[in-house]
Amino acid sequence: MSETMSDTVTRVPPGTVHDIDAHQGWALTRHEPGPARARSVDLLFVHGMAAGAWIWPEHWIAAFTGAGYCCWTLSLPGREGGAVRAGGLEALERVLDHLLYTGDVDGALEMLVRSMPGASLFDGPTLDDYSDTLDKALAQIGRPVAAVCHSLGGAVAQNLMRRGRAPEATVLMCSVPPYGTWRAAAEMAVANPVLWQNLAQFSLFGVEAADPAILRANFFPRGISNRDYAMFVNNLRDESLAASAQALGLPPFAPLPAPRNDILVLGGALDRLVPMMDVMLTGLYYATLPEIVPDAGHMLMHEDAGHGAITRILAWLDARETPVRSAA
């Protein structure tokens, strides 16, 4: 069952087929293809940390639907009771209100624990939870899928590959490397300690604890409008420390290194979260030549330079379809 939102977009309600009971549901949104020739695969866009399907701008999706692809945007499950976004005092007030009006001591204690900084390390969705969701989304789409995975979404896809299930093709875009984020984190701690500290505060206490100017300068090195940045920040949710801790690389989450012609590795030359070194090493890991987009940062889909990423992805997908058409 699906709920029609418009002529071109259909939203699949969270948990229509499956759900992860311990966390907020996941959602899948369908974007109908344009009048261009039919494609042999659908595209599934998988977001990164603290985000959701909203992270993909309309113009970004329109570039792919306009090329004839049926597109899907996935929102991974979230962490319930995101108290860090509301602030400690407000969270405490909610706990006390619950206790006074219901007398539910156990429930109040659970709410209090969930509101503590860093609690998502223990009760947040894990990388396996996210990969389970991706697996279910692939099954629900029911057609061959090329997954475009950004940042932590790349770790989600690689973790699924390690378990023996993979999309027809995968784009690792500004992605967590197959060996984890430990190298990039160590480099950031030395070369950009202010960003490292702000990301740590964001992870533990929510976006309000981080300096918005520092996040803005590092996530969007080529700049972003005040309106678009406000939309970006206001939509961020509590990050799951359980998943991001696993993304450090221990235990390993990626398949063993091997040549993979079903993977496109793509990065931004100005990315300060996944530096070019990690993009190159990811390409080496999968024995494929990575694509570097000049003047692009980590959130390249929100930058003018992101058109270079779209061009590269479409060209790679076309090259993969050419042998199929020739064989037909």
mmCIF file of C-alpha atoms in Angstrom:
data_model
loop_
_atom_site.group_PDB
_atom_site.id
_atom_site.type_symbol
_atom_site.label_atom_id
_atom_site.label_comp_id
_atom_site.label_asym_id
_atom_site.label_seq_id
_atom_site.Cartn_x
_atom_site.Cartn_y
_atom_site.Cartn_z
ATOM 1 C CA MET A 1 0.000 0.000 0.000
ATOM 2 C CA SER A 2 1.268 3.488 -0.716
ATOM 3 C CA GLU A 3 0.007 6.979 -0.185
ATOM 4 C CA THR A 4 0.065 9.253 -3.216
ATOM 5 C CA MET A 5 1.535 12.682 -2.477
ATOM 6 C CA SER A 6 1.581 14.144 -5.996
ATOM 7 C CA ASP A 7 1.652 13.091 -9.613
ATOM 8 C CA THR A 8 5.369 12.353 -9.418
ATOM 9 C CA VAL A 9 6.056 11.461 -5.789
ATOM 10 C CA THR A 10 4.713 8.568 -3.771
ATOM 11 C CA ARG A 11 5.578 8.096 -0.129
ATOM 12 C CA VAL A 12 5.618 4.620 1.353
ATOM 13 C CA PRO A 13 4.511 5.007 4.989
ATOM 14 C CA PRO A 14 7.192 3.969 7.512
ATOM 15 C CA GLY A 15 7.044 0.285 8.276
ATOM 16 C CA THR A 16 4.554 -0.630 5.549
ATOM 17 C CA VAL A 17 6.443 -3.861 4.971
ATOM 18 C CA HIS A 18 8.781 -4.032 7.945
ATOM 19 C CA ASP A 19 9.833 -1.791 10.794
ATOM 20 C CA ILE A 20 12.469 -1.700 13.501
ATOM 21 C CA ASP A 21 10.406 -1.724 16.659
ATOM 22 C CA ALA A 22 12.980 -0.124 18.938
ATOM 23 C CA HIS A 23 13.374 3.000 16.807
ATOM 24 C CA GLN A 24 11.377 5.485 14.803
ATOM 25 C CA GLY A 25 10.235 4.026 11.516
ATOM 26 C CA TRP A 26 11.922 4.348 8.188
ATOM 27 C CA ALA A 27 10.380 5.820 5.068
ATOM 28 C CA LEU A 28 10.755 5.423 1.339
ATOM 29 C CA THR A 29 9.654 8.050 -1.176
ATOM 30 C CA ARG A 30 9.221 7.367 -4.895
ATOM 31 C CA HIS A 31 9.948 10.038 -7.516
ATOM 32 C CA GLU A 32 8.544 9.190 -10.932
ATOM 33 C CA PRO A 33 10.834 9.307 -13.976
ATOM 34 C CA GLY A 34 10.480 11.905 -16.687
ATOM 35 C CA PRO A 35 9.649 11.188 -20.320
ATOM 36 C CA ALA A 36 13.197 10.129 -21.251
ATOM 37 C CA ARG A 37 13.865 6.522 -22.268
ATOM 38 C CA ALA A 38 13.207 3.834 -19.688
ATOM 39 C CA ARG A 39 16.140 2.701 -17.562
ATOM 40 C CA SER A 40 17.072 -0.801 -16.480
ATOM 41 C CA VAL A 41 17.653 0.230 -12.855
ATOM 42 C CA ASP A 42 15.992 2.482 -10.300
ATOM 43 C CA LEU A 43 18.076 4.848 -8.179
ATOM 44 C CA LEU A 44 17.948 4.795 -4.379
ATOM 45 C CA PHE A 45 19.455 7.739 -2.493
ATOM 46 C CA VAL A 46 20.766 6.969 1.007
ATOM 47 C CA HIS A 47 21.590 9.851 3.355
ATOM 48 C CA GLY A 48 24.357 10.238 5.922
ATOM 49 C CA MET A 49 24.572 10.969 9.634
ATOM 50 C CA ALA A 50 21.903 12.999 11.425
ATOM 51 C CA ALA A 51 19.985 13.547 8.182
ATOM 52 C CA GLY A 52 17.048 12.071 6.280
ATOM 53 C CA ALA A 53 15.583 11.962 2.791
ATOM 54 C CA TRP A 54 15.165 15.750 3.008
ATOM 55 C CA ILE A 55 18.924 16.126 2.481
ATOM 56 C CA TRP A 56 18.539 15.573 -1.288
ATOM 57 C CA PRO A 57 17.512 18.873 -2.953
ATOM 58 C CA GLU A 58 14.684 18.828 -5.474
ATOM 59 C CA HIS A 59 16.972 19.922 -8.304
ATOM 60 C CA TRP A 60 19.313 17.018 -7.521
ATOM 61 C CA ILE A 61 16.569 14.391 -7.774
ATOM 62 C CA ALA A 62 15.088 16.153 -10.819
ATOM 63 C CA ALA A 63 18.377 15.744 -12.690
ATOM 64 C CA PHE A 64 18.056 11.967 -12.412
ATOM 65 C CA THR A 65 14.307 11.658 -12.989
ATOM 66 C CA GLY A 66 14.792 13.914 -16.000
ATOM 67 C CA ALA A 67 17.285 11.369 -17.332
ATOM 68 C CA GLY A 68 14.608 8.680 -17.147
ATOM 69 C CA TYR A 69 15.395 7.123 -13.784
ATOM 70 C CA CYS A 70 12.735 6.234 -11.256
ATOM 71 C CA CYS A 71 14.235 7.559 -8.029
ATOM 72 C CA TRP A 72 13.692 6.645 -4.402
ATOM 73 C CA THR A 73 14.825 8.540 -1.311
ATOM 74 C CA LEU A 74 15.262 6.612 1.915
ATOM 75 C CA SER A 75 15.013 7.908 5.480
ATOM 76 C CA LEU A 76 16.828 5.558 7.820
ATOM 77 C CA PRO A 77 15.315 4.831 11.255
ATOM 78 C CA GLY A 78 15.872 7.467 13.902
ATOM 79 C CA ARG A 79 16.334 7.442 17.624
ATOM 80 C CA GLU A 80 13.207 8.093 19.661
ATOM 81 C CA GLY A 81 13.250 10.628 22.448
ATOM 82 C CA GLY A 82 15.807 12.935 20.887
ATOM 83 C CA ALA A 83 16.132 15.012 24.030
ATOM 84 C CA VAL A 84 19.493 16.514 23.257
ATOM 85 C CA ARG A 85 17.916 18.601 20.514
ATOM 86 C CA ALA A 86 15.454 20.042 23.000
ATOM 87 C CA GLY A 87 18.033 20.838 25.651
ATOM 88 C CA GLY A 88 18.647 19.307 29.076
ATOM 89 C CA LEU A 89 16.227 21.497 31.065
ATOM 90 C CA GLU A 90 13.311 20.908 28.717
ATOM 91 C CA ALA A 91 14.045 17.181 28.749
ATOM 92 C CA LEU A 92 14.005 17.173 32.552
ATOM 93 C CA GLU A 93 10.677 19.007 32.565
ATOM 94 C CA ARG A 94 9.174 16.349 30.297
ATOM 95 C CA VAL A 95 10.445 13.606 32.593
ATOM 96 C CA LEU A 96 8.927 15.291 35.672
ATOM 97 C CA ASP A 97 5.624 15.924 33.898
ATOM 98 C CA HIS A 98 5.442 12.272 32.898
ATOM 99 C CA LEU A 99 6.141 11.169 36.465
ATOM 100 C CA LEU A 100 3.640 13.557 38.068
ATOM 101 C CA TYR A 101 0.780 12.842 35.667
ATOM 102 C CA THR A 102 1.231 9.086 35.297
ATOM 103 C CA GLY A 103 3.140 7.929 38.364
ATOM 104 C CA ASP A 104 5.207 5.767 35.992
ATOM 105 C CA VAL A 105 8.584 5.712 37.746
ATOM 106 C CA ASP A 106 10.159 3.184 35.378
ATOM 107 C CA GLY A 107 9.017 5.132 32.338
ATOM 108 C CA ALA A 108 10.319 8.395 33.793
ATOM 109 C CA LEU A 109 13.713 6.823 34.522
ATOM 110 C CA GLU A 110 13.896 5.464 30.986
ATOM 111 C CA MET A 111 13.105 8.918 29.580
ATOM 112 C CA LEU A 112 15.781 10.444 31.810
ATOM 113 C CA VAL A 113 18.429 7.975 30.695
ATOM 114 C CA ARG A 114 17.543 8.518 27.039
ATOM 115 C CA SER A 115 17.944 12.274 27.461
ATOM 116 C CA MET A 116 21.527 12.070 28.709
ATOM 117 C CA PRO A 117 24.369 13.107 26.396
ATOM 118 C CA GLY A 118 25.847 10.113 24.622
ATOM 119 C CA ALA A 119 22.876 7.858 25.387
ATOM 120 C CA SER A 120 22.498 7.031 21.698
ATOM 121 C CA LEU A 121 25.731 5.047 21.970
ATOM 122 C CA PHE A 122 23.648 2.443 23.765
ATOM 123 C CA ASP A 123 20.092 2.865 22.482
ATOM 124 C CA GLY A 124 20.545 4.403 19.048
ATOM 125 C CA PRO A 125 20.150 2.493 15.788
ATOM 126 C CA THR A 126 23.263 0.510 14.920
ATOM 127 C CA LEU A 127 24.961 0.190 11.571
ATOM 128 C CA ASP A 128 23.319 -3.224 11.261
ATOM 129 C CA ASP A 129 19.902 -1.630 11.899
ATOM 130 C CA TYR A 130 20.568 0.774 9.054
ATOM 131 C CA SER A 131 21.777 -2.015 6.746
ATOM 132 C CA ASP A 132 18.679 -4.064 7.597
ATOM 133 C CA THR A 133 16.581 -1.082 6.535
ATOM 134 C CA LEU A 134 18.483 -0.700 3.275
ATOM 135 C CA ASP A 135 17.987 -4.410 2.586
ATOM 136 C CA LYS A 136 14.241 -4.078 3.178
ATOM 137 C CA ALA A 137 14.066 -0.996 0.963
ATOM 138 C CA LEU A 138 15.778 -2.862 -1.875
ATOM 139 C CA ALA A 139 13.279 -5.696 -1.500
ATOM 140 C CA GLN A 140 10.348 -3.291 -1.412
ATOM 141 C CA ILE A 141 11.446 -1.530 -4.616
ATOM 142 C CA GLY A 142 11.459 -4.900 -6.328
ATOM 143 C CA ARG A 143 13.631 -3.879 -9.289
ATOM 144 C CA PRO A 144 17.393 -3.699 -9.894
ATOM 145 C CA VAL A 145 18.688 -0.705 -7.954
ATOM 146 C CA ALA A 146 21.740 1.524 -8.103
ATOM 147 C CA ALA A 147 22.246 3.056 -4.653
ATOM 148 C CA VAL A 148 23.731 6.547 -4.326
ATOM 149 C CA CYS A 149 25.085 6.644 -0.780
ATOM 150 C CA HIS A 150 26.353 9.793 0.924
ATOM 151 C CA SER A 151 28.716 9.880 3.911
ATOM 152 C CA LEU A 152 27.524 7.398 6.574
ATOM 153 C CA GLY A 153 25.133 5.983 3.973
ATOM 154 C CA GLY A 154 28.206 4.565 2.263
ATOM 155 C CA ALA A 155 29.080 2.599 5.398
ATOM 156 C CA VAL A 156 25.502 1.306 5.488
ATOM 157 C CA ALA A 157 25.816 -0.013 1.924
ATOM 158 C CA GLN A 158 29.274 -1.502 2.473
ATOM 159 C CA ASN A 159 28.084 -3.250 5.624
ATOM 160 C CA LEU A 160 25.274 -4.800 3.589
ATOM 161 C CA MET A 161 27.804 -5.894 0.947
ATOM 162 C CA ARG A 162 29.853 -7.616 3.647
ATOM 163 C CA ARG A 163 26.731 -9.597 4.529
ATOM 164 C CA GLY A 164 26.432 -10.814 0.940
ATOM 165 C CA ARG A 165 23.635 -8.520 -0.244
ATOM 166 C CA ALA A 166 24.393 -5.659 -2.599
ATOM 167 C CA PRO A 167 22.503 -3.340 -4.941
ATOM 168 C CA GLU A 168 23.015 -3.750 -8.669
ATOM 169 C CA ALA A 169 25.468 -0.844 -8.437
ATOM 170 C CA THR A 170 26.632 1.521 -5.700
ATOM 171 C CA VAL A 171 27.908 5.094 -5.739
ATOM 172 C CA LEU A 172 30.023 5.870 -2.667
ATOM 173 C CA MET A 173 29.787 9.667 -2.544
ATOM 174 C CA CYS A 174 31.892 11.484 0.072
ATOM 175 C CA SER A 175 31.555 8.133 1.786
ATOM 176 C CA VAL A 176 32.888 6.636 4.968
ATOM 177 C CA PRO A 177 35.916 4.640 3.739
ATOM 178 C CA PRO A 178 35.803 0.815 3.896
ATOM 179 C CA TYR A 179 38.381 0.828 6.701
ATOM 180 C CA GLY A 180 36.405 3.372 8.718
ATOM 181 C CA THR A 181 36.686 7.032 9.678
ATOM 182 C CA TRP A 182 39.532 6.606 12.169
ATOM 183 C CA ARG A 183 42.170 7.968 9.787
ATOM 184 C CA ALA A 184 40.144 11.027 8.794
ATOM 185 C CA ALA A 185 39.227 11.658 12.453
ATOM 186 C CA ALA A 186 42.884 11.523 13.496
ATOM 187 C CA GLU A 187 43.849 13.916 10.709
ATOM 188 C CA MET A 188 41.011 16.278 11.663
ATOM 189 C CA ALA A 189 42.016 16.263 15.338
ATOM 190 C CA VAL A 190 45.486 17.499 14.349
ATOM 191 C CA ALA A 191 44.811 19.662 11.294
ATOM 192 C CA ASN A 192 41.363 21.049 12.169
ATOM 193 C CA PRO A 193 40.855 20.624 15.938
ATOM 194 C CA VAL A 194 38.077 23.224 16.060
ATOM 195 C CA LEU A 195 35.948 21.190 13.649
ATOM 196 C CA TRP A 196 36.835 17.960 15.458
ATOM 197 C CA GLN A 197 35.689 19.470 18.781
ATOM 198 C CA ASN A 198 32.461 20.813 17.287
ATOM 199 C CA LEU A 199 31.569 17.487 15.699
ATOM 200 C CA ALA A 200 32.163 15.792 19.045
ATOM 201 C CA GLN A 201 29.864 18.289 20.775
ATOM 202 C CA PHE A 202 27.264 17.821 18.053
ATOM 203 C CA SER A 203 27.392 14.044 18.489
ATOM 204 C CA LEU A 204 27.045 14.191 22.267
ATOM 205 C CA PHE A 205 24.794 17.185 22.889
ATOM 206 C CA GLY A 206 23.027 17.937 19.609
ATOM 207 C CA VAL A 207 23.404 20.615 16.980
ATOM 208 C CA GLU A 208 22.683 23.429 19.469
ATOM 209 C CA ALA A 209 25.954 22.644 21.255
ATOM 210 C CA ALA A 210 28.058 23.184 18.132
ATOM 211 C CA ASP A 211 29.169 26.507 16.700
ATOM 212 C CA PRO A 212 26.969 27.043 13.620
ATOM 213 C CA ALA A 213 29.599 29.219 11.946
ATOM 214 C CA ILE A 214 32.200 26.452 12.201
ATOM 215 C CA LEU A 215 29.813 23.798 10.911
ATOM 216 C CA ARG A 216 28.760 26.079 8.066
ATOM 217 C CA ALA A 217 32.306 26.903 6.980
ATOM 218 C CA ASN A 218 33.417 23.273 7.005
ATOM 219 C CA PHE A 219 30.338 21.526 5.626
ATOM 220 C CA PHE A 220 29.890 24.175 2.912
ATOM 221 C CA PRO A 221 33.371 25.538 2.090
ATOM 222 C CA ARG A 222 32.073 27.298 -1.050
ATOM 223 C CA GLY A 223 29.269 28.945 0.903
ATOM 224 C CA ILE A 224 25.512 28.478 1.242
ATOM 225 C CA SER A 225 22.602 30.905 1.524
ATOM 226 C CA ASN A 226 21.245 31.779 4.962
ATOM 227 C CA ARG A 227 17.874 30.292 4.020
ATOM 228 C CA ASP A 228 19.327 26.986 2.852
ATOM 229 C CA TYR A 229 21.624 26.704 5.852
ATOM 230 C CA ALA A 230 18.749 27.370 8.261
ATOM 231 C CA MET A 231 16.762 24.595 6.562
ATOM 232 C CA PHE A 232 19.758 22.283 6.827
ATOM 233 C CA VAL A 233 20.381 22.898 10.536
ATOM 234 C CA ASN A 234 16.716 22.830 11.543
ATOM 235 C CA ASN A 235 16.230 19.423 9.948
ATOM 236 C CA LEU A 236 19.219 17.740 11.576
ATOM 237 C CA ARG A 237 18.276 15.087 14.127
ATOM 238 C CA ASP A 238 20.117 13.409 16.984
ATOM 239 C CA GLU A 239 22.981 11.376 15.635
ATOM 240 C CA SER A 240 23.186 7.697 16.548
ATOM 241 C CA LEU A 241 26.521 7.291 18.320
ATOM 242 C CA ALA A 242 26.062 3.530 18.073
ATOM 243 C CA ALA A 243 26.239 3.723 14.274
ATOM 244 C CA SER A 244 28.904 6.420 14.038
ATOM 245 C CA ALA A 245 31.130 4.552 16.520
ATOM 246 C CA GLN A 246 30.909 1.437 14.346
ATOM 247 C CA ALA A 247 31.758 3.577 11.322
ATOM 248 C CA LEU A 248 35.183 4.215 12.872
ATOM 249 C CA GLY A 249 36.073 0.788 11.499
ATOM 250 C CA LEU A 250 36.227 -1.572 14.477
ATOM 251 C CA PRO A 251 34.908 -4.146 14.045
ATOM 252 C CA PRO A 252 35.316 -4.048 10.251
ATOM 253 C CA PHE A 253 32.062 -3.389 8.400
ATOM 254 C CA ALA A 254 33.110 -3.534 4.730
ATOM 255 C CA PRO A 255 33.666 -6.499 2.430
ATOM 256 C CA LEU A 256 37.241 -7.665 1.896
ATOM 257 C CA PRO A 257 39.283 -5.572 -0.549
ATOM 258 C CA ALA A 258 38.759 -6.722 -4.118
ATOM 259 C CA PRO A 259 38.177 -5.262 -7.585
ATOM 260 C CA ARG A 260 34.563 -4.064 -7.874
ATOM 261 C CA ASN A 261 33.227 -2.789 -11.187
ATOM 262 C CA ASP A 262 29.838 -2.218 -9.541
ATOM 263 C CA ILE A 263 31.151 0.614 -7.344
ATOM 264 C CA LEU A 264 31.766 4.259 -8.251
ATOM 265 C CA VAL A 265 33.891 6.143 -5.714
ATOM 266 C CA LEU A 266 33.260 9.883 -5.825
ATOM 267 C CA GLY A 267 34.507 12.682 -3.590
ATOM 268 C CA GLY A 268 34.810 16.444 -3.297
ATOM 269 C CA ALA A 269 38.178 18.157 -3.594
ATOM 270 C CA LEU A 270 37.292 20.495 -0.694
ATOM 271 C CA ASP A 271 35.703 17.885 1.586
ATOM 272 C CA ARG A 272 36.945 18.425 5.152
ATOM 273 C CA LEU A 273 35.163 15.410 6.622
ATOM 274 C CA VAL A 274 36.189 12.779 4.065
ATOM 275 C CA PRO A 275 39.484 14.131 2.677
ATOM 276 C CA MET A 276 40.798 13.288 -0.768
ATOM 277 C CA MET A 277 43.279 10.854 0.768
ATOM 278 C CA ASP A 278 40.389 8.692 1.978
ATOM 279 C CA VAL A 279 38.626 8.941 -1.379
ATOM 280 C CA MET A 280 41.790 7.726 -3.107
ATOM 281 C CA LEU A 281 42.289 4.917 -0.583
ATOM 282 C CA THR A 282 38.669 3.837 -1.035
ATOM 283 C CA GLY A 283 39.280 3.614 -4.774
ATOM 284 C CA LEU A 284 42.432 1.581 -4.135
ATOM 285 C CA TYR A 285 40.511 -0.735 -1.791
ATOM 286 C CA TYR A 286 38.019 -1.577 -4.538
ATOM 287 C CA ALA A 287 40.569 -1.327 -7.371
ATOM 288 C CA THR A 288 38.668 1.436 -9.130
ATOM 289 C CA LEU A 289 39.707 4.934 -10.145
ATOM 290 C CA PRO A 290 37.845 7.477 -8.000
ATOM 291 C CA GLU A 291 36.191 10.573 -9.406
ATOM 292 C CA ILE A 292 37.071 13.872 -7.718
ATOM 293 C CA VAL A 293 34.725 16.835 -8.156
ATOM 294 C CA PRO A 294 36.672 20.136 -8.109
ATOM 295 C CA ASP A 295 35.504 22.912 -5.763
ATOM 296 C CA ALA A 296 33.065 20.561 -4.004
ATOM 297 C CA GLY A 297 32.795 20.038 -0.263
ATOM 298 C CA HIS A 298 31.151 17.314 1.800
ATOM 299 C CA MET A 299 27.589 18.468 1.066
ATOM 300 C CA LEU A 300 28.194 18.737 -2.664
ATOM 301 C CA MET A 301 24.546 18.112 -3.569
ATOM 302 C CA HIS A 302 23.841 21.576 -2.098
ATOM 303 C CA GLU A 303 26.631 23.290 -4.030
ATOM 304 C CA ASP A 304 26.924 24.552 -7.591
ATOM 305 C CA ALA A 305 29.853 22.174 -8.024
ATOM 306 C CA GLY A 306 27.450 19.316 -7.335
ATOM 307 C CA HIS A 307 26.438 19.398 -10.996
ATOM 308 C CA GLY A 308 29.833 17.848 -11.658
ATOM 309 C CA ALA A 309 28.868 14.932 -9.430
ATOM 310 C CA ILE A 310 25.554 14.489 -11.254
ATOM 311 C CA THR A 311 27.347 14.433 -14.607
ATOM 312 C CA ARG A 312 29.831 11.824 -13.397
ATOM 313 C CA ILE A 313 27.163 9.587 -11.872
ATOM 314 C CA LEU A 314 24.981 9.697 -14.988
ATOM 315 C CA ALA A 315 27.961 8.961 -17.243
ATOM 316 C CA TRP A 316 28.950 5.973 -15.103
ATOM 317 C CA LEU A 317 25.396 4.635 -15.086
ATOM 318 C CA ASP A 318 25.163 5.076 -18.861
ATOM 319 C CA ALA A 319 28.423 3.171 -19.323
ATOM 320 C CA ARG A 320 27.033 0.326 -17.234
ATOM 321 C CA GLU A 321 23.837 0.211 -19.305
ATOM 322 C CA THR A 322 25.626 0.211 -22.671
ATOM 323 C CA PRO A 323 26.695 -3.471 -22.551
ATOM 324 C CA VAL A 324 23.145 -4.414 -21.546
ATOM 325 C CA ARG A 325 21.653 -2.596 -24.547
ATOM 326 C CA SER A 326 24.313 -4.042 -26.868
ATOM 327 C CA ALA A 327 23.552 -7.572 -25.676
ATOM 328 C CA ALA A 328 19.842 -6.986 -26.228
#
